[in-house]
CSV table of C-alpha atoms in Angstrom, one decimal:
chain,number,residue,atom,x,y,z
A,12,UNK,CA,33.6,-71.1,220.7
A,13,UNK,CA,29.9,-70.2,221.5
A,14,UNK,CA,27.3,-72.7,222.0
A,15,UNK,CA,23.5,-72.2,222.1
A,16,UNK,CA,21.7,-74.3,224.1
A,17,UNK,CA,17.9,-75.3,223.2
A,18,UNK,CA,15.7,-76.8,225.9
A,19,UNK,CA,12.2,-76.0,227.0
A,20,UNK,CA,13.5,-77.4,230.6
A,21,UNK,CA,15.5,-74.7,232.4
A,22,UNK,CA,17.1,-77.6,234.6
A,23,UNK,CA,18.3,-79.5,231.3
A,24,UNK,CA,19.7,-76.2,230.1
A,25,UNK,CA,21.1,-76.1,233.1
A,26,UNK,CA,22.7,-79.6,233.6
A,27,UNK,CA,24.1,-79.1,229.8
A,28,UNK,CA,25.8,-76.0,230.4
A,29,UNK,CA,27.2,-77.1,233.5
A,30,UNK,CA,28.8,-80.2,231.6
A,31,UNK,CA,29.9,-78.2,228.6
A,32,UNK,CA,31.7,-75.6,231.3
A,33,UNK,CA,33.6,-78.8,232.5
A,34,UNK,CA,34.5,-79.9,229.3
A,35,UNK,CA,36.1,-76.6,228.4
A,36,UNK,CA,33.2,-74.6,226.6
A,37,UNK,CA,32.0,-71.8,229.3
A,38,UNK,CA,30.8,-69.4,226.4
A,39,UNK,CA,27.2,-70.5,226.2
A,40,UNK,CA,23.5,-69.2,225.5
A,41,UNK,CA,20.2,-71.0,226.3
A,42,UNK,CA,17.1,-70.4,224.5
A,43,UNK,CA,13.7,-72.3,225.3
A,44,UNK,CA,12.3,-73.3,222.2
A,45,UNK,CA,13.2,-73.4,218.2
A,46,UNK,CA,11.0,-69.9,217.5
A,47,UNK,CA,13.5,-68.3,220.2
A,48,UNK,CA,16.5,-69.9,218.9
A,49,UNK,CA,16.8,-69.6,215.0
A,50,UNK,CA,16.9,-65.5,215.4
A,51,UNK,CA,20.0,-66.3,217.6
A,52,UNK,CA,21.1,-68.5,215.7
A,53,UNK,CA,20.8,-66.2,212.6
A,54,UNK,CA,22.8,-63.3,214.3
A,55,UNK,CA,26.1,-65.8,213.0
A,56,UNK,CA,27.2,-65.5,216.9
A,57,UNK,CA,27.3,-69.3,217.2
A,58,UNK,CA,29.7,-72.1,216.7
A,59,UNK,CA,28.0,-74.7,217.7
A,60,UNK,CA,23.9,-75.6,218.8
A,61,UNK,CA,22.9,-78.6,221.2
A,62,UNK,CA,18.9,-78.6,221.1
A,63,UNK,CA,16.4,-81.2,222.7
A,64,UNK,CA,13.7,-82.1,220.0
A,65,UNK,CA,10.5,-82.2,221.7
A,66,UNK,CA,9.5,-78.8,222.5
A,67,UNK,CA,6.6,-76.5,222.1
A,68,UNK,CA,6.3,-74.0,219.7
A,69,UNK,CA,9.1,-74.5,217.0
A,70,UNK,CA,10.4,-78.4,217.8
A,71,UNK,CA,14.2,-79.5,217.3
A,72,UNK,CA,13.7,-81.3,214.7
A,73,UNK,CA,12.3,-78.4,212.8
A,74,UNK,CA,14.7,-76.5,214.1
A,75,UNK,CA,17.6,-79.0,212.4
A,76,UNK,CA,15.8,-78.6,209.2
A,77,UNK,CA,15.3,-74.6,209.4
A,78,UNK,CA,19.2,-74.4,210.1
A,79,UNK,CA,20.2,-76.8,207.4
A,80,UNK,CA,18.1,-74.9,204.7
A,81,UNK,CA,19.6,-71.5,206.0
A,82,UNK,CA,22.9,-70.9,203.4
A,83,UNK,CA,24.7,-69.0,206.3
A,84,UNK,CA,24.2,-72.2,208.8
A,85,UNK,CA,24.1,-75.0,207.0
A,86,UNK,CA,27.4,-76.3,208.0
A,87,UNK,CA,26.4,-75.2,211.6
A,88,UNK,CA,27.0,-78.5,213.8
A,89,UNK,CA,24.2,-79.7,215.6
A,90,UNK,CA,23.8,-82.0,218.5
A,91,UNK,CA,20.3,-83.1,219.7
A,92,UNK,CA,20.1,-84.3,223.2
A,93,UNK,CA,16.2,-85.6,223.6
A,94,UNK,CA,14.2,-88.5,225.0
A,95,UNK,CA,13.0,-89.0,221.5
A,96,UNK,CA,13.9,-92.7,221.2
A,97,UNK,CA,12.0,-94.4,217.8
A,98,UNK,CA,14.3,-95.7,215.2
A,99,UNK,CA,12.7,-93.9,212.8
A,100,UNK,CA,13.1,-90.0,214.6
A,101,UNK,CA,16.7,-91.3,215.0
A,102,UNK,CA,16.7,-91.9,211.0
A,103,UNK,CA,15.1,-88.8,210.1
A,104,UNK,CA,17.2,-86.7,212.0
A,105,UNK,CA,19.9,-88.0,210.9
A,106,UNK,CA,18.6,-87.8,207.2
A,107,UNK,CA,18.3,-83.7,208.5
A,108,UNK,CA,21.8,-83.5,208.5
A,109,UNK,CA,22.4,-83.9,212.3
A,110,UNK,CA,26.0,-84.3,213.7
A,111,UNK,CA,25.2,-86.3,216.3
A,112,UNK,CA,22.2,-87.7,218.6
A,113,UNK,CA,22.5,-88.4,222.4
A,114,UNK,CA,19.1,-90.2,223.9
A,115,UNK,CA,18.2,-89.1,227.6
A,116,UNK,CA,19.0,-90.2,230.0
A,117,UNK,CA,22.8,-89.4,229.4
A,118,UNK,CA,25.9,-89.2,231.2
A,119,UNK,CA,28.5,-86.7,230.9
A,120,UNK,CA,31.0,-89.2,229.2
A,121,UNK,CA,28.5,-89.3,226.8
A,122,UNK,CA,28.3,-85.6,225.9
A,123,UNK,CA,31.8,-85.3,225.8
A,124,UNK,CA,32.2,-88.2,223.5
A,125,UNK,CA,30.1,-87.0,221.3
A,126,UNK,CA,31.0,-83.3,221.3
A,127,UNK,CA,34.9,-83.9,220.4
A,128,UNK,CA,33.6,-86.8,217.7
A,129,UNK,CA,31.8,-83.5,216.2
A,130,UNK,CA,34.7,-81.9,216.5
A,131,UNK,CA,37.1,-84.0,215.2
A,132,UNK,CA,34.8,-85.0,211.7
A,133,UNK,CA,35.2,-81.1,211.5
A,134,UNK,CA,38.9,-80.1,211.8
B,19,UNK,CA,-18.4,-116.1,214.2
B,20,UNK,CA,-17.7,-113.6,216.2
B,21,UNK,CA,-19.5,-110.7,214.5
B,22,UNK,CA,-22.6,-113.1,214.1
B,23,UNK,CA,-23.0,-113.6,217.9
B,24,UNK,CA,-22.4,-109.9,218.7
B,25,UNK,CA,-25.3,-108.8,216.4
B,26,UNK,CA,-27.6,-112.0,217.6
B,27,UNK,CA,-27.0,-111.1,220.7
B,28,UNK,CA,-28.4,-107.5,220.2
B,29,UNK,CA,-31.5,-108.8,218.8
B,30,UNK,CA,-34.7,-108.9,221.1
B,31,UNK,CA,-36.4,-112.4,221.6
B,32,UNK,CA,-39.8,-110.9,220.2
B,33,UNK,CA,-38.4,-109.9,217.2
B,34,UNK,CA,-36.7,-113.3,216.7
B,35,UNK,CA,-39.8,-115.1,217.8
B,36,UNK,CA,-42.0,-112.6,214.9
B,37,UNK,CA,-39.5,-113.2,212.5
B,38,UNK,CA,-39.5,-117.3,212.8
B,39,UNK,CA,-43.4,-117.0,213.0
B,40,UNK,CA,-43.8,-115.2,209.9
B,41,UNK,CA,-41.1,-116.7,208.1
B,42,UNK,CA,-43.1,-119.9,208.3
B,43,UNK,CA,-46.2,-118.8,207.6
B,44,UNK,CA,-44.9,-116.6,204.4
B,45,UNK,CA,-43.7,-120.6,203.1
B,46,UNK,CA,-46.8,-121.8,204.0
B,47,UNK,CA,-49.0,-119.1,201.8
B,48,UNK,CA,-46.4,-119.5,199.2
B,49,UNK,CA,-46.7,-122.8,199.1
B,50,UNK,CA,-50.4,-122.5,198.9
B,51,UNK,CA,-50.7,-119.6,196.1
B,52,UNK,CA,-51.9,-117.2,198.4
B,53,UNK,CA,-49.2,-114.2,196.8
B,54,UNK,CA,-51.5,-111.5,197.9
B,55,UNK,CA,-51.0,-112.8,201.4
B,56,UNK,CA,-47.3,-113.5,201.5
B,57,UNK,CA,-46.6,-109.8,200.3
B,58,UNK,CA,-48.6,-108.4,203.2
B,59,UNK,CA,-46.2,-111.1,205.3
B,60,UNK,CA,-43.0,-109.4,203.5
B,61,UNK,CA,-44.4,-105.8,204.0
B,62,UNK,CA,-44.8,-106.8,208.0
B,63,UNK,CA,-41.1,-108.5,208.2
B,64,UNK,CA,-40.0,-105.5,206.6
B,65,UNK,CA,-41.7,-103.3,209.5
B,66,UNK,CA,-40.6,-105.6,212.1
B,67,UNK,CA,-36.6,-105.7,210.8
B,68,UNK,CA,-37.1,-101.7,211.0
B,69,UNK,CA,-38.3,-101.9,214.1
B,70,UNK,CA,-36.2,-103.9,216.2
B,71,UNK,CA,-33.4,-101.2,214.3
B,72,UNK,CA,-35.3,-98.3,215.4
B,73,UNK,CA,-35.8,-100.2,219.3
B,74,UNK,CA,-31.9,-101.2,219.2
B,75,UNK,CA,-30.3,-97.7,218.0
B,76,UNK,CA,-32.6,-96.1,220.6
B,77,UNK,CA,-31.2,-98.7,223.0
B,78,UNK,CA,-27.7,-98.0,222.0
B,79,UNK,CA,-28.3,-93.6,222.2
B,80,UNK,CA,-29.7,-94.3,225.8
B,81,UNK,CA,-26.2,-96.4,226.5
B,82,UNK,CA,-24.1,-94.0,225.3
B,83,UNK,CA,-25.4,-90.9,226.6
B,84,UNK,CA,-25.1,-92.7,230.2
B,85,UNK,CA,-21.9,-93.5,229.4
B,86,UNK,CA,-21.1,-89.9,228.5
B,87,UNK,CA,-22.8,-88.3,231.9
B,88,UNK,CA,-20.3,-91.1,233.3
B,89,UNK,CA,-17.7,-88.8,231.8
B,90,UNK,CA,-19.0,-85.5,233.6
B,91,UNK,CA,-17.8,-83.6,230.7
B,92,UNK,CA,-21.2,-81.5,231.3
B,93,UNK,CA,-21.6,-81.9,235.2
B,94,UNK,CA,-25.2,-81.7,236.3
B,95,UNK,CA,-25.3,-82.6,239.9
B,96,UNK,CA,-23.1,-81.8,242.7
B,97,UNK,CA,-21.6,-85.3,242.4
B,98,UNK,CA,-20.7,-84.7,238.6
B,99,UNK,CA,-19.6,-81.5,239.7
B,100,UNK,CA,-17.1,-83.0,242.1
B,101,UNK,CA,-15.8,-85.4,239.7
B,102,UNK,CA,-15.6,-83.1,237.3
B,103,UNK,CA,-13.1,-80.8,240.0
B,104,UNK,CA,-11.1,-83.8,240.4
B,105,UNK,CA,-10.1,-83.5,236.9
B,106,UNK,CA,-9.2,-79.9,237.4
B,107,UNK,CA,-7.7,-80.7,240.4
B,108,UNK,CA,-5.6,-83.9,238.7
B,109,UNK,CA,-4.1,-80.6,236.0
B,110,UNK,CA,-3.3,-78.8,238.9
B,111,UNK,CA,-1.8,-81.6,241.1
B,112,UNK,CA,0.2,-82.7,238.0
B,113,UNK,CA,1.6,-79.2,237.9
B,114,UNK,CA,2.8,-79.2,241.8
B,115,UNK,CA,4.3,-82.2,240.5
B,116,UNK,CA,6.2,-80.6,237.5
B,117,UNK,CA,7.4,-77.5,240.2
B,118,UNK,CA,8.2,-79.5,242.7
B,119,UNK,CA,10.4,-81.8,240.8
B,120,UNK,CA,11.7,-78.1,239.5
B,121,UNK,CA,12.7,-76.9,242.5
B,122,UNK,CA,14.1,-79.6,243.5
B,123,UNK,CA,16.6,-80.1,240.8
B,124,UNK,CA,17.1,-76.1,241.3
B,125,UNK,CA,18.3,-76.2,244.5
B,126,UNK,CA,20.6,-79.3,244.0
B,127,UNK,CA,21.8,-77.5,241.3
B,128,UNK,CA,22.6,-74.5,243.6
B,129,UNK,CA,24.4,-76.4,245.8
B,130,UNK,CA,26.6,-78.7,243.4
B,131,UNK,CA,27.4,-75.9,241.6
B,132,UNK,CA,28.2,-74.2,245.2
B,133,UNK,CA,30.5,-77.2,246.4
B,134,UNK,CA,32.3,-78.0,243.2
B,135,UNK,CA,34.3,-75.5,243.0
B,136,UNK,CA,35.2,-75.7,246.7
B,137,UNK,CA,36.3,-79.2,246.4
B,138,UNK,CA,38.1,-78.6,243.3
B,139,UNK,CA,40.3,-75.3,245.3
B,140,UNK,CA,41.0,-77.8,247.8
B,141,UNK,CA,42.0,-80.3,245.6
B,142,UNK,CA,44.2,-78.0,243.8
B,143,UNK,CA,45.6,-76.8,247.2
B,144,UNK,CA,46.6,-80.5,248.7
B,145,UNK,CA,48.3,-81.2,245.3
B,146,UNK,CA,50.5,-78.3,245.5
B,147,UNK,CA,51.2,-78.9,249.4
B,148,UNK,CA,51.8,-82.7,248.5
B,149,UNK,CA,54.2,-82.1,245.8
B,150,UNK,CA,56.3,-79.6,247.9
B,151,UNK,CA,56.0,-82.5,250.9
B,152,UNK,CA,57.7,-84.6,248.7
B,153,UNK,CA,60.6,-82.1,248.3
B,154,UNK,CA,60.8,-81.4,251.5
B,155,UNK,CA,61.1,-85.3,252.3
B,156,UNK,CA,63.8,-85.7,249.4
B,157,UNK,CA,65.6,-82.3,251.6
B,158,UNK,CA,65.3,-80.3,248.4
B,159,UNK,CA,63.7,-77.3,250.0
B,160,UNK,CA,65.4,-74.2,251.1
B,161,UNK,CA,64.6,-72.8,254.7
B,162,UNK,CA,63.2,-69.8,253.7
B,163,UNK,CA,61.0,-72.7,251.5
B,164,UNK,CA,60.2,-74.4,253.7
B,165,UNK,CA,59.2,-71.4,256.2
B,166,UNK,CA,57.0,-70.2,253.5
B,167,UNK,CA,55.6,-74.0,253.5
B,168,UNK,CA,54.8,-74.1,256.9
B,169,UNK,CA,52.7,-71.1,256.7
B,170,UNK,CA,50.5,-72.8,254.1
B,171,UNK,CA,50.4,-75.9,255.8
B,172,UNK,CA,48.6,-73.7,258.9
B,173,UNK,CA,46.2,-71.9,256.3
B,174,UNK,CA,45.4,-75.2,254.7
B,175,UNK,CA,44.7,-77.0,257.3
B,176,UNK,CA,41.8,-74.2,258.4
B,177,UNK,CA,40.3,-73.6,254.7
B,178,UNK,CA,40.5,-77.4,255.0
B,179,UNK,CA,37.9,-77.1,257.9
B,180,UNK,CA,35.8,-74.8,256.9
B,181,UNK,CA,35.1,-75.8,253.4
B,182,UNK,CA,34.6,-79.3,254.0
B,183,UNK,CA,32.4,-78.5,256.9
B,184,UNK,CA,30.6,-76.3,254.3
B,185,UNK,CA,31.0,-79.6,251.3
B,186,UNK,CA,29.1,-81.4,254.4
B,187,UNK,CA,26.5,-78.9,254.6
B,188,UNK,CA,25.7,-79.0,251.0
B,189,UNK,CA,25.8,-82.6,250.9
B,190,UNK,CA,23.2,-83.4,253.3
B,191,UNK,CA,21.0,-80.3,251.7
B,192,UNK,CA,21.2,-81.9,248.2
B,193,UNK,CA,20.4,-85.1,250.6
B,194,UNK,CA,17.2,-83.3,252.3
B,195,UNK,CA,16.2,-81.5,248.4
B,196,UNK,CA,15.0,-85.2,247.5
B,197,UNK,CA,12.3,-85.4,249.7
B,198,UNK,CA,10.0,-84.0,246.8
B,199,UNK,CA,9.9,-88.2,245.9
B,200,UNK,CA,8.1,-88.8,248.3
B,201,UNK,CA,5.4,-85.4,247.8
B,202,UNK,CA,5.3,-86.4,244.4
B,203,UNK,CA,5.2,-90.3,244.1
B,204,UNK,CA,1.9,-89.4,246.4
B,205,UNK,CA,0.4,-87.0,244.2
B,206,UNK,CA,1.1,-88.9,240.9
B,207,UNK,CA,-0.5,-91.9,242.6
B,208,UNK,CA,-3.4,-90.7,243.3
B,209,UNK,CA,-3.3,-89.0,239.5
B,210,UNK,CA,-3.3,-92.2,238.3
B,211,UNK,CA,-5.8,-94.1,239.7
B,212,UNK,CA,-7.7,-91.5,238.3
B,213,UNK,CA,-6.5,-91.8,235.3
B,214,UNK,CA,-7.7,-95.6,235.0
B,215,UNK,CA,-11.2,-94.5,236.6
B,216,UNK,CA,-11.2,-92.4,233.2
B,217,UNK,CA,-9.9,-95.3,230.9
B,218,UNK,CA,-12.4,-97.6,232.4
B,219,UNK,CA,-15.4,-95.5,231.0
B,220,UNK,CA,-13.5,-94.8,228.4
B,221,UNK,CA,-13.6,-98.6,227.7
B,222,UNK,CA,-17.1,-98.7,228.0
B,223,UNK,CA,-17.9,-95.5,225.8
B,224,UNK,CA,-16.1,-97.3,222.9
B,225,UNK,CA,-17.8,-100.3,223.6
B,226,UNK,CA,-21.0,-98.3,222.9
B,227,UNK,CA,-19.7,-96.5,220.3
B,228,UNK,CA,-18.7,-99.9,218.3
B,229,UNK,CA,-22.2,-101.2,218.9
B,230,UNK,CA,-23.6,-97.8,217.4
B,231,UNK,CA,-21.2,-98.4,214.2
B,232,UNK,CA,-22.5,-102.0,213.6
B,233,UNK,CA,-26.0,-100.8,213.6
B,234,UNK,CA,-25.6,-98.3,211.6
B,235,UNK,CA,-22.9,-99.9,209.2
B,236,UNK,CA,-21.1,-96.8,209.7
B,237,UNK,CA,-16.5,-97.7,209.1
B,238,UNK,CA,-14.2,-94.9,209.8
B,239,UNK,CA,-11.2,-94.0,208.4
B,240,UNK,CA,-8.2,-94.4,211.2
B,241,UNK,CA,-5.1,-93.8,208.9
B,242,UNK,CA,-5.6,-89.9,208.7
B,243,UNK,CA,-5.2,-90.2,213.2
B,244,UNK,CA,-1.7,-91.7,213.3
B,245,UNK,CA,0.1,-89.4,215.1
B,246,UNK,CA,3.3,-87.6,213.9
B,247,UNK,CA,6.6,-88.3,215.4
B,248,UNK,CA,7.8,-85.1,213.9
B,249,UNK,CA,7.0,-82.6,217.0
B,250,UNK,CA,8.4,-85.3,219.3
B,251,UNK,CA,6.5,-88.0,221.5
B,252,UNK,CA,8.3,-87.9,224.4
B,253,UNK,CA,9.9,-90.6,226.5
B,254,UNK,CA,9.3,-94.3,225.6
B,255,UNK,CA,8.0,-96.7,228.2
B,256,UNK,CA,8.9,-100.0,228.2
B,257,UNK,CA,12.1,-99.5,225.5
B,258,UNK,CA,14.0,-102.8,225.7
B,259,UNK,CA,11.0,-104.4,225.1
B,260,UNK,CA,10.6,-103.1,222.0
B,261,UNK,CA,12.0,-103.1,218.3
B,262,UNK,CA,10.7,-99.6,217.0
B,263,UNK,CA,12.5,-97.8,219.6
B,264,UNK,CA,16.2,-97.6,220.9
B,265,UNK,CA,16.8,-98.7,224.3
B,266,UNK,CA,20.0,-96.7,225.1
B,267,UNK,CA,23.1,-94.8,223.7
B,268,UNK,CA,24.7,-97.7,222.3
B,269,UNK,CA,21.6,-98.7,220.3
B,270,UNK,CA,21.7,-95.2,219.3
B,271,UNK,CA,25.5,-95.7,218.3
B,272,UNK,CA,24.6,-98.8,216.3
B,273,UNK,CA,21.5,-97.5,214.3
B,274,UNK,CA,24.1,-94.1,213.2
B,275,UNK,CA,27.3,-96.4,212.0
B,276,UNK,CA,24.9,-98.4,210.1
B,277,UNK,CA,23.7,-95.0,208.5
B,278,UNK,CA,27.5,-94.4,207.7
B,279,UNK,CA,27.8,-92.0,210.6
């Protein structure tokens, strides 16, 4: 199981992968931004991408939609971890086809709740 | 109502006193057949209307052009010049702010991710010595067991010392890596009473600006400025107070299972 981790912050990647390391997942990659990450991403290497939204260059959000109109990664889960906290972002994103959407702050319950629900709508 | 007592209020008392005057006296000549008259009366109402527009633009232009230099976006004395710094100096002060808080969540980070896996070695050692305790305390250990036993007992009780001396350490580190609040509450303070010193002339330039739009009957179009949510806005302020915006995970939660999520 790889994971690629997508925040602009170096200390959010950072606090993320030190969570998904507890929870089991110690195979990860960080990339800063959606420009750096769909090449990745594209490379098939990944099982599964946690991305922030707001970020400059190539946002999450256009990242989710870029991923979901790729036919290799459309059935790529994807969970965005962002501040971005309008009803509507929440709606659109999940309209995008996102697997799941955890608001910062978060806790690490939180994460791991989500991650295994992922997980289990996929198995 | 409103709008009627902003624009008499822009209106000079000689013009309102020529315009009453002549008002009365354009009756008057109409009243006594005098047409050749009255039109020179309309022709001069005319000239005054223009005038008092001319007067009250070049008013307005004067207001907002002071309001502007209020900005220093274009700094022509030293004192502009300084205020002008303290804008650069706000970008840069904001940026201490953003390394500061960096290093500071760095260097915790360091040292969590240093003690973690200390405390979680000696966690692991103390179960295995308190499991092997019990046995020996039920008499199920072997001498040669419990000579073995003893011998961890010794080494546990020294890595025992040493890393929790070293857990300590990193502790009151993590403790002493917090002191960027205080650097920063400071700095951001001082960023934003700037920051209002900016919005108040920024009140007053659109004040102007509105003035300048009545006049000249000008109506712009706002719906092409609403901003996109698409790229991300950021944090929300104020979030419980609000319906547009989710004030935690479990609103989150909600808003998906009503999707069907």
């Amino acid at each position: 199981m790889k994971i690629l981790i997508v925040d602009d912050f170096s200390t959010m990647r950072r606090i993320i992968k030190n969570l998904l390391r507890d929870l089991g997942f110690a195979n990860t990659d960080e990339a800063d931004d959606g420009t750096t990450a769909l090449p990745m991403l594209k490379t098939g290497k990944y099982d599964f991408l946690v991305t922030d939204w707001n970020m400059p260059g190539m946002s999450g959000f256009d990242l989710l939609k870029a991923v979901r109109a790729d036919e290799n990664l459309n059935t790529l889960p994807i969970l965005m971890v962002t501040a971005e906290a309008k009803r509507d972002q929440i709606v659109a994103a999940a309209q995008a086809g996102v697997n799941g959407y955890v608001v910062k702050p978060f806790t690490a319950a939180v994460l791991k709740e989500k991650i295994e629900k992922i997980f289990e709508r996929i198995q | 109502m409103g709008n009627n007592s902003i624009e008499n209020s822009s209106f000079d008392p000689d013009v309102v006193d020529a315009l009453k005057s002549q008002a009365t006296e354009l009756v008057a000549q109409v009243n006594a057949g005098d047409y050749a008259r009255a039109m020179t009366l309309i022709n001069d109402l005319n000239e005054v209307r223009d005038q008092s527009l001319y007067r009250e633009v070049g008013r307005l232009t004067r207001s907002l052009h002071e309001a502007i230099n209020n900005f220093q976006i274009d700094p022509r004395n030293s004192e502009q010049k300084e205020a002008l710094s303290k804008m650069a100096d706000a970008s840069d002060r904001l940026e201490y702010v953003v390394q500061m808080t960096s290093q500071a969540a760095n260097r915790t980070m360091d040292l969590v991710e240093d003690a973690m896996p200390r405390a979680r070695a000696l966690q692991a050692q103390a179960t295995s010595l308190r499991d092997d305790w019990q046995r020996l305390r039920r008499r199920e250990m072997q001498p040669a067991e419990f000579r073995e036993l003893y011998g961890r007992i010794d080494r546990f009780f020294v890595s025992l010392s040493e890393e929790s001396e070293g857990i300590y350490n990193s502790l009151s580190e993590i403790l002493l890596a917090q002191d960027f609040q205080d650097l920063t509450g400071q700095v951001i303070q001082k960023v934003t009473s700037l920051v209002r010193e900016v919005e108040e002339n920024l009140l007053s330039l659109v004040v102007m600006a509105s003035h300048v739009d009545q006049m000249t009957g000008t109506v712009h179009d706002l719906s092409s400025m609403a901003i996109s949510a698409e790229q991300g806005v950021g944090p929300q302020m104020n979030a419980a107070e609000r319906t547009d915006v989710v004030s935690g995970q479990s609103d989150v939660d909600d808003l998906l299972s009503s999707l069907g999520f």
